[in-house]
Short mmCIF file of C-alpha atoms and ligand atoms in Angstrom, two decimals:
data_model
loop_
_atom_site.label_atom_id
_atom_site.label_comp_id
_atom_site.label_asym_id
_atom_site.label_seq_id
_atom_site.Cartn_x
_atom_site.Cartn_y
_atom_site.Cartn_z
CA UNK A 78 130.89 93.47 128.72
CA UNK A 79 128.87 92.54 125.19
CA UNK A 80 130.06 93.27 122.33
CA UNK A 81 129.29 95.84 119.97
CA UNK A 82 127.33 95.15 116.81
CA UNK A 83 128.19 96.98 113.59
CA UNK A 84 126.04 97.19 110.65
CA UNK A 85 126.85 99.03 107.63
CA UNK A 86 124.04 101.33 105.48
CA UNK A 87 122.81 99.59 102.20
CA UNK A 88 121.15 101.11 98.72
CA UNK A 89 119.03 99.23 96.77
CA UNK A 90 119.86 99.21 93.32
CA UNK A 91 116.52 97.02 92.75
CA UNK A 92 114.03 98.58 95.00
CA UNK A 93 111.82 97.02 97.39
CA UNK A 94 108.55 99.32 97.26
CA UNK A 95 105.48 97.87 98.80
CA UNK A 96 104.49 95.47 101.72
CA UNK A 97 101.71 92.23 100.99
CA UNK A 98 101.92 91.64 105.26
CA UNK A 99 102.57 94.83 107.09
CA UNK A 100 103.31 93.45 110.45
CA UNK A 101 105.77 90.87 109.59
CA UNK A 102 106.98 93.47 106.55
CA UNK A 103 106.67 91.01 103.68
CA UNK A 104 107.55 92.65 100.54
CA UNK A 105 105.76 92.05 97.40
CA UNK A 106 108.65 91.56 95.64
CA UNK A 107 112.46 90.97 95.76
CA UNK A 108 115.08 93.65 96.38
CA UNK A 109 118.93 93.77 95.59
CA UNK A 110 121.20 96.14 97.37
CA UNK A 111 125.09 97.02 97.48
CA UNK A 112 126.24 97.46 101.25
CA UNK A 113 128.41 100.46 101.82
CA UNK A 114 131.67 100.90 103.91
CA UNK A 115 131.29 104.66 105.28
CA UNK A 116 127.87 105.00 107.02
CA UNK A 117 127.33 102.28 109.76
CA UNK A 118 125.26 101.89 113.50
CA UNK A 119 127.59 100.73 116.33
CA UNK A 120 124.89 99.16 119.00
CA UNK A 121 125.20 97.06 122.14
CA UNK A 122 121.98 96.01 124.46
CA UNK A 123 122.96 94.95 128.31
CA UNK A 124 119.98 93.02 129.92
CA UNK A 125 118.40 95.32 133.03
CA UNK A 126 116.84 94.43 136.19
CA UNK A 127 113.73 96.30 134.99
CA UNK A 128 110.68 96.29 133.34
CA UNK A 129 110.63 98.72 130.83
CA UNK A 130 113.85 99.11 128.51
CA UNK A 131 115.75 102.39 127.58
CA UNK A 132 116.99 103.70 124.91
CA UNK A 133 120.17 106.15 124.56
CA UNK A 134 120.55 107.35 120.70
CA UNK A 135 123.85 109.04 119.90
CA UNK A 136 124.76 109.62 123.69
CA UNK A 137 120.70 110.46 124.24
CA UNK A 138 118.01 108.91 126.09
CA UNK A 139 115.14 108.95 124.12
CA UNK A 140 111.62 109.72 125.65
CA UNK A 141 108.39 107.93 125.25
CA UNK A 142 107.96 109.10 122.19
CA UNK A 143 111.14 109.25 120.21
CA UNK A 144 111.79 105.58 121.26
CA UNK A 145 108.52 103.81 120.20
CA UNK A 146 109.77 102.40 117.22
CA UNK A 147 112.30 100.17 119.14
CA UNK A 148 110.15 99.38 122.04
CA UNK A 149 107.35 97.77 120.18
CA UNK A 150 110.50 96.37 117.95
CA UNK A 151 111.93 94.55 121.52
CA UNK A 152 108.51 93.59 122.30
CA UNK A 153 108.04 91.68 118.96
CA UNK A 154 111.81 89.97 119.40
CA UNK A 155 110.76 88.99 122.89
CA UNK A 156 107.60 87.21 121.53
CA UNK A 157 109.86 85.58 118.65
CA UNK A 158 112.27 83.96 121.10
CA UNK A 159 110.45 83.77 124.58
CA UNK A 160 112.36 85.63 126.84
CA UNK A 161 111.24 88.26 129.64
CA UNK A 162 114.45 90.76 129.40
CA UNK A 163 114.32 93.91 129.06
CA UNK A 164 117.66 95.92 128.08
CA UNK A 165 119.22 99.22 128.18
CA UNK A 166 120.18 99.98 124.70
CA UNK A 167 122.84 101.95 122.96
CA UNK A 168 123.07 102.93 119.88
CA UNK A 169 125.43 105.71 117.68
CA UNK A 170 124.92 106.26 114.01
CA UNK A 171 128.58 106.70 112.34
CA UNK A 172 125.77 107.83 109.19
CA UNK A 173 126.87 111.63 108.79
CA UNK A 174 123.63 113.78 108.75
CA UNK A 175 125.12 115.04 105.49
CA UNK A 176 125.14 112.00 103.77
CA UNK A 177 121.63 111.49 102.83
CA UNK A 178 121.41 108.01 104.11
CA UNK A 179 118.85 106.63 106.54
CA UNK A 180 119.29 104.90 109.39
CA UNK A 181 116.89 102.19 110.07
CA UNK A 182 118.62 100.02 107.53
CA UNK A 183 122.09 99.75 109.72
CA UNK A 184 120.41 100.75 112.43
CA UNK A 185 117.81 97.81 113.33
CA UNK A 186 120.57 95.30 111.73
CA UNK A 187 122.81 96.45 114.26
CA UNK A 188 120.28 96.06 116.49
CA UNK A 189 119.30 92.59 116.18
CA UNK A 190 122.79 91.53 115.89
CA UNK A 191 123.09 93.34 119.47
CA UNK A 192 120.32 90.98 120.86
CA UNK A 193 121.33 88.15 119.09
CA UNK A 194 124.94 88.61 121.02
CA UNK A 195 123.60 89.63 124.47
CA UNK A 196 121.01 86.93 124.46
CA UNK A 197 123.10 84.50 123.01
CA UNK A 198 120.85 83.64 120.60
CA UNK A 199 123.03 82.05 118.48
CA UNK A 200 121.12 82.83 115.45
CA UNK A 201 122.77 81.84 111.74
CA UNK A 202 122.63 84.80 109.51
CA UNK A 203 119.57 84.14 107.74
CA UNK A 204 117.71 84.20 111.17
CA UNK A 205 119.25 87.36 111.82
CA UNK A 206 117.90 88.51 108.55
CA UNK A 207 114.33 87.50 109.60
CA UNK A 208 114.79 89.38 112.61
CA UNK A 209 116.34 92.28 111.23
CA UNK A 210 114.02 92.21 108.79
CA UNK A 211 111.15 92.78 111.88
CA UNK A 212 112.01 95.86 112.23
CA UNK A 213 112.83 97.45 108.77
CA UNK A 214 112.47 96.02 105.29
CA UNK A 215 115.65 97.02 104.17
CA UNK A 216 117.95 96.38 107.26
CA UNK A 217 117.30 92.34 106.52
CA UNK A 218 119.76 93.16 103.56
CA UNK A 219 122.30 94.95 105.95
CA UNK A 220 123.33 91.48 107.39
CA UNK A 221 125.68 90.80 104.42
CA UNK A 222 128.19 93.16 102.64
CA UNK A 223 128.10 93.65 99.18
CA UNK A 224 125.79 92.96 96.39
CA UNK A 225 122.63 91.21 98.85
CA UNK A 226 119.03 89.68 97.49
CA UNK A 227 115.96 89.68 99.61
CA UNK A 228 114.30 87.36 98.76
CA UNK A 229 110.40 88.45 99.53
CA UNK A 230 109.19 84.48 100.78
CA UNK A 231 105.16 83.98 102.06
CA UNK A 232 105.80 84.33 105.58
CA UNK A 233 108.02 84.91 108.73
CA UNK A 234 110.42 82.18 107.82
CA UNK A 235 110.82 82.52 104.10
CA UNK A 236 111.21 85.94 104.16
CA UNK A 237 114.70 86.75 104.75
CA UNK A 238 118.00 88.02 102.38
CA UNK A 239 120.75 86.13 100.92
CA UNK A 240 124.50 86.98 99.92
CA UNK A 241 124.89 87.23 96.18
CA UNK A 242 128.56 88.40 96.22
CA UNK A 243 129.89 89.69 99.40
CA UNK A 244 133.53 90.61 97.94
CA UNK A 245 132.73 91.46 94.38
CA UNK A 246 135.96 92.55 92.54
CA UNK A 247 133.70 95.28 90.35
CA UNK A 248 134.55 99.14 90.17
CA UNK A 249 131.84 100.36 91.46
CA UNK A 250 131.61 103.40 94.06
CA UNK A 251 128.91 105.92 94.74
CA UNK A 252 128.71 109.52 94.96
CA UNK A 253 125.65 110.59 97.46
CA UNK A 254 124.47 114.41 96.57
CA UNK A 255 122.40 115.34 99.28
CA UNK A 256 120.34 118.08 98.82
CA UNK A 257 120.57 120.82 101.58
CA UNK A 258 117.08 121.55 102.26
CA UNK A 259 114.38 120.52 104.85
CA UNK A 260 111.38 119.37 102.69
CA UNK A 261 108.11 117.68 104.55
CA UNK A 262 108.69 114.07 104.38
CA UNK A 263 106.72 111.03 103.75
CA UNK A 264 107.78 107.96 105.26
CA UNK A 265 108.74 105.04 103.24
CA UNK A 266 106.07 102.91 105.41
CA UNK A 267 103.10 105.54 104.20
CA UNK A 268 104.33 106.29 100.72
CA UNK A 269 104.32 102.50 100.05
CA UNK A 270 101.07 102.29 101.16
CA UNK A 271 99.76 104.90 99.29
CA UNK A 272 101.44 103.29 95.86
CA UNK A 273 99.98 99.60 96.25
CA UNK A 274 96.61 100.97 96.84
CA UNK A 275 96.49 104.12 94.30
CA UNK A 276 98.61 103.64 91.60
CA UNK A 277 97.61 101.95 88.73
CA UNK A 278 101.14 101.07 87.54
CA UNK A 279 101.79 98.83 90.75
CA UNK A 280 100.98 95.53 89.04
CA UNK A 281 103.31 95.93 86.42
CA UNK A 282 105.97 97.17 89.00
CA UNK A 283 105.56 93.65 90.47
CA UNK A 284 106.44 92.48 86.93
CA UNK A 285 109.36 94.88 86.40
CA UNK A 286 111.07 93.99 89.59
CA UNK A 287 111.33 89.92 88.59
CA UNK A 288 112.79 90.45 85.62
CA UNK A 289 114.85 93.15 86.35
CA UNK A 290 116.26 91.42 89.41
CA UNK A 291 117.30 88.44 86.77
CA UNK A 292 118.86 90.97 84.49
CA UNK A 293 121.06 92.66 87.66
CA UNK A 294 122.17 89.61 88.63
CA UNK A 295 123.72 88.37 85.40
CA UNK A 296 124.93 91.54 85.05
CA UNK A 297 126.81 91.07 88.93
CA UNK A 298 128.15 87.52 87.33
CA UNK A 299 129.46 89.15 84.68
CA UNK A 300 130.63 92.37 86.45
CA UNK A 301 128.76 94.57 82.97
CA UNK A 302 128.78 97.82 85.40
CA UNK A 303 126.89 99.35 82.77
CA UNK A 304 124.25 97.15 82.55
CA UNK A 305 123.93 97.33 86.61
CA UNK A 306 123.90 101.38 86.34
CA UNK A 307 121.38 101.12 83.59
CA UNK A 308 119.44 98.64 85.65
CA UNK A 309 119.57 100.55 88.75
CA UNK A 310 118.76 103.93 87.24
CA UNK A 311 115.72 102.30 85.08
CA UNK A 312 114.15 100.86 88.85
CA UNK A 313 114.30 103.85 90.46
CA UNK A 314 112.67 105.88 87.86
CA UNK A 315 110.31 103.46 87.45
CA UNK A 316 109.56 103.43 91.70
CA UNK A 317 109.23 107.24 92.04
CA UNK A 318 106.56 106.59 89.22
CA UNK A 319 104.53 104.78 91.71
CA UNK A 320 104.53 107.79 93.89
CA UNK A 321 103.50 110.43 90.86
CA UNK A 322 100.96 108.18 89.86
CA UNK A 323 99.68 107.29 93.23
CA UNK A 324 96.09 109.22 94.28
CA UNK A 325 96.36 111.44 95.76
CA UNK A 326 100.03 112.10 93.34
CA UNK A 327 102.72 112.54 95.75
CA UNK A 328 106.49 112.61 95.14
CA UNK A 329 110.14 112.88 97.15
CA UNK A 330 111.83 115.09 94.26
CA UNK A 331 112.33 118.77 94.63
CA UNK A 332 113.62 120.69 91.85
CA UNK A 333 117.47 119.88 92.62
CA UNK A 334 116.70 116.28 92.43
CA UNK A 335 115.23 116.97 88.94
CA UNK A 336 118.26 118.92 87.68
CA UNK A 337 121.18 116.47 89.48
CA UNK A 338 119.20 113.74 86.88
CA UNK A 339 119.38 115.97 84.11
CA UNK A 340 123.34 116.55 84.39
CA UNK A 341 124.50 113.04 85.08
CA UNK A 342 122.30 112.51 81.06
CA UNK A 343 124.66 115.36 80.27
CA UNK A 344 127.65 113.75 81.66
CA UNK A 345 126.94 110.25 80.07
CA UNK A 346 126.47 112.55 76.92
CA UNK A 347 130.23 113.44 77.39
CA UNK A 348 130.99 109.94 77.92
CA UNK A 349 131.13 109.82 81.87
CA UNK A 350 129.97 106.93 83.91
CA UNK A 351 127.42 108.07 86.21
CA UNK A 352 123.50 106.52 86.67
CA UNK A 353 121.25 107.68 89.10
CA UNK A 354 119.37 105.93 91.91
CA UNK A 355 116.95 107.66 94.79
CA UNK A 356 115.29 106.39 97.84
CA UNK A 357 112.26 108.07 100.07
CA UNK A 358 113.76 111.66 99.74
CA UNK A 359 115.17 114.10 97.69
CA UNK A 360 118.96 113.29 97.40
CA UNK A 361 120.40 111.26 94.98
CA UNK A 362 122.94 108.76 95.04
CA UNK A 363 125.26 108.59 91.67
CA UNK A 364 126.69 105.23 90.43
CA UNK A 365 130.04 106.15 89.27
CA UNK A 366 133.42 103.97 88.67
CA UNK A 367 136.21 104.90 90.61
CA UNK A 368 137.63 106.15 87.31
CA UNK A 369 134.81 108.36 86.73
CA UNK A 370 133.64 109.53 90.24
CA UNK A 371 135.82 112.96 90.55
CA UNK A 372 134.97 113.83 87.15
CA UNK A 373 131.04 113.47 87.92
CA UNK A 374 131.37 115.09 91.56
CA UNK A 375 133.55 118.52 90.42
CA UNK A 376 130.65 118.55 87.62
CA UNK A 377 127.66 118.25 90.01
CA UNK A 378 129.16 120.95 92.32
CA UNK A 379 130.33 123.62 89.30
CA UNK A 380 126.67 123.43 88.49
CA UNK A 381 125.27 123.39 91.73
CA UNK A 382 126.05 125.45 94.74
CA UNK A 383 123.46 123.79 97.27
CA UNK A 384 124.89 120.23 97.66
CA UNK A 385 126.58 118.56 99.90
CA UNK A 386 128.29 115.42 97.93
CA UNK A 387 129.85 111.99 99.89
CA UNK A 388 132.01 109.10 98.58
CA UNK A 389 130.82 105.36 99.53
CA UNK A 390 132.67 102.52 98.38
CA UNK A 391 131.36 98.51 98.77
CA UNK A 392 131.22 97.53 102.25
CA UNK A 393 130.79 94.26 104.48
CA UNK A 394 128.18 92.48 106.85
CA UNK A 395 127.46 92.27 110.42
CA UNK A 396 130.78 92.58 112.63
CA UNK A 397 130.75 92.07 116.66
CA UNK A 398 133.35 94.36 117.86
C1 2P0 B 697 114.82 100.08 99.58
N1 2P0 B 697 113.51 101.91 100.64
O1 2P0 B 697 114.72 99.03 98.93
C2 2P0 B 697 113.65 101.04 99.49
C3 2P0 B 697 113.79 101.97 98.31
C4 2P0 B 697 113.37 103.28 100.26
C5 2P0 B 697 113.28 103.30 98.79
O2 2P0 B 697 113.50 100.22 102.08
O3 2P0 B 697 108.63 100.25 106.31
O4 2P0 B 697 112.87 101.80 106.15
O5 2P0 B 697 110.69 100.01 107.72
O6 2P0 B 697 110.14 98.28 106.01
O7 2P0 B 697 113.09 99.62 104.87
C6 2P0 B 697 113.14 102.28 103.04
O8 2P0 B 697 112.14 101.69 103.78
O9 2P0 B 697 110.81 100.58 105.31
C7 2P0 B 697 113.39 101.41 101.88
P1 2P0 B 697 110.04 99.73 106.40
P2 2P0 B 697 112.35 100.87 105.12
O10 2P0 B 697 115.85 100.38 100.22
#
């Protein structure tokens, strides 16, 4: 029997937003994330005496359709490594649907920690990044807990994340407020591609990022939690303002997003820790210390009825179970 691989969610608190090489999913700039502790992807891959793999999500088997994604994924890590197998794979997200968090980070971590087990690959952890990285941008920083660099690199090899503090002794934790409410969604993959080519702002995003990813990470040395709230809050505005500016203007705000924004300015009014940071969608994840993280969440749901709110705290790399 193989064992499981577990790979915890991650937020980027530096964003990556934008690809230079689609296929390999070269960024064009760095990213920093924190890894989380509550939303993970458990996933184990057993080698089958068949030609075409399968794929069972959360006790499912996906069809043709729902499993592309993975499929061409295998057929890329079979063309990396040289091998002919082809594997029944299984896969639960421990990522509650109400916490606003998606999957593909964990999810194709776990999964090339899965193959790097049952193939006995033997692959060091920046070679699981790479490979990780193959099938989502973000789940090459899922290999390593806590505060994690990608570094962006100029091809397949240099392309990979690094561990910038995998224990940090900071009080950080975050509140996610997801929104309850079924908006039309644009992928990350699209709405990137829509921001390098349209938006006129993308150049100096390329700018921003460099220095701000210098800035966070003297901040980290330092553990200034301010500075890394201020940071993080400043690069996500500054990402969704790629979208608005894109052409055609898109964005992943609705009006909740908007007015969760405007009451963590009125709760650092008060004096409140709390800094905001949003991915692809419309739920918002709150930087808070863990003396200031009740305070912000009764807050949030006095003033809003809609919300669902979850409780992440820093978690750790890639575990075989
Ligand atoms: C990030 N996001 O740095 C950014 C911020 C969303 C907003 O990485 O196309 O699923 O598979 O490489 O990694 C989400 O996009 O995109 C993402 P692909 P991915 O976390």
């Amino acid at each position: 029997m193989t064992k499981t691989a577990r790979a915890y969610t991650n937020i980027a608190l530096i964003k990556y937003w934008g690809k230079k090489n689609k296929r390999l999913k070269l960024p064009y700039t760095n990213s920093l994330s924190l890894t989380l502790d509550r939303f993970y992807t458990d996933t184990q891959t057993e080698i089958i005496n068949d030609k075409h793999d399968i794929v069972y999500m959360n006790q499912n088997l996906l069809d043709n359709n729902q499993n592309k994604r993975i499929i061409s994924y295998l057929d890329t890590v079979r063309q990396m490594y040289s091998f002919n197998e082809h594997f029944k794979v299984n896969t639960v997200n421990h990522v509650p649907t109400s916490a606003g968090f998606a999957s593909s980070a964990s999810g194709f971590a776990a999964l090339a920690a899965s193959i790097n087990e049952t193939m006995n690959l033997k692959l060091d952890r920046k070679h699981l990044s790479i490979l990780a990285r193959n099938g989502s941008g973000s789940a090459s920083r899922s290999i390593y807990g806590g505060f994690v660099e990608w570094e962006a690199g100029n091809d397949n090899e240099t392309s990979f994340a690094v561990p910038i503090d995998e224990h940090p002794d900071i009080d950080l934790s975050i509140l996610s407020v997801v929104i309850n409410k079924h908006s039309k969604k644009i992928s990350s993959t699209v709405g990137m591609e829509s921001s390098v080519k349209s938006s006129p702002f993308y150049s100096n995003w390329v700018t921003l990022v460099s220095s701000e990813i210098k800035e966070i990470k003297q901040a980290i040395a330092k553990k200034d939690v301010q500075k890394i709230g201020e940071l993080a809050e400043h690069n996500a505005m500054s990402m969704h303002a790629l979208t608005l500016s894109a052409n055609p203007s898109f964005t992943y705000f609705e009006p909740e997003t908007i007015k969760i924004i405007q009451l963590i300015q009125e709760l650092r009014q008060k004096g409140v820790f709390a800094y905001a940071t949003i991915d692809a969608g419309p739920n918002v994840k709150i930087i808070c210390t863990k003396e200031s993280i009740q305070a912000v969440q009764t807050y949030i749901e006095q003033q809003l009825s809609n919300v669902t709110c979850v409780v992440a705290n820093i978690g750790q790399g890639i575990q075989y179970i």
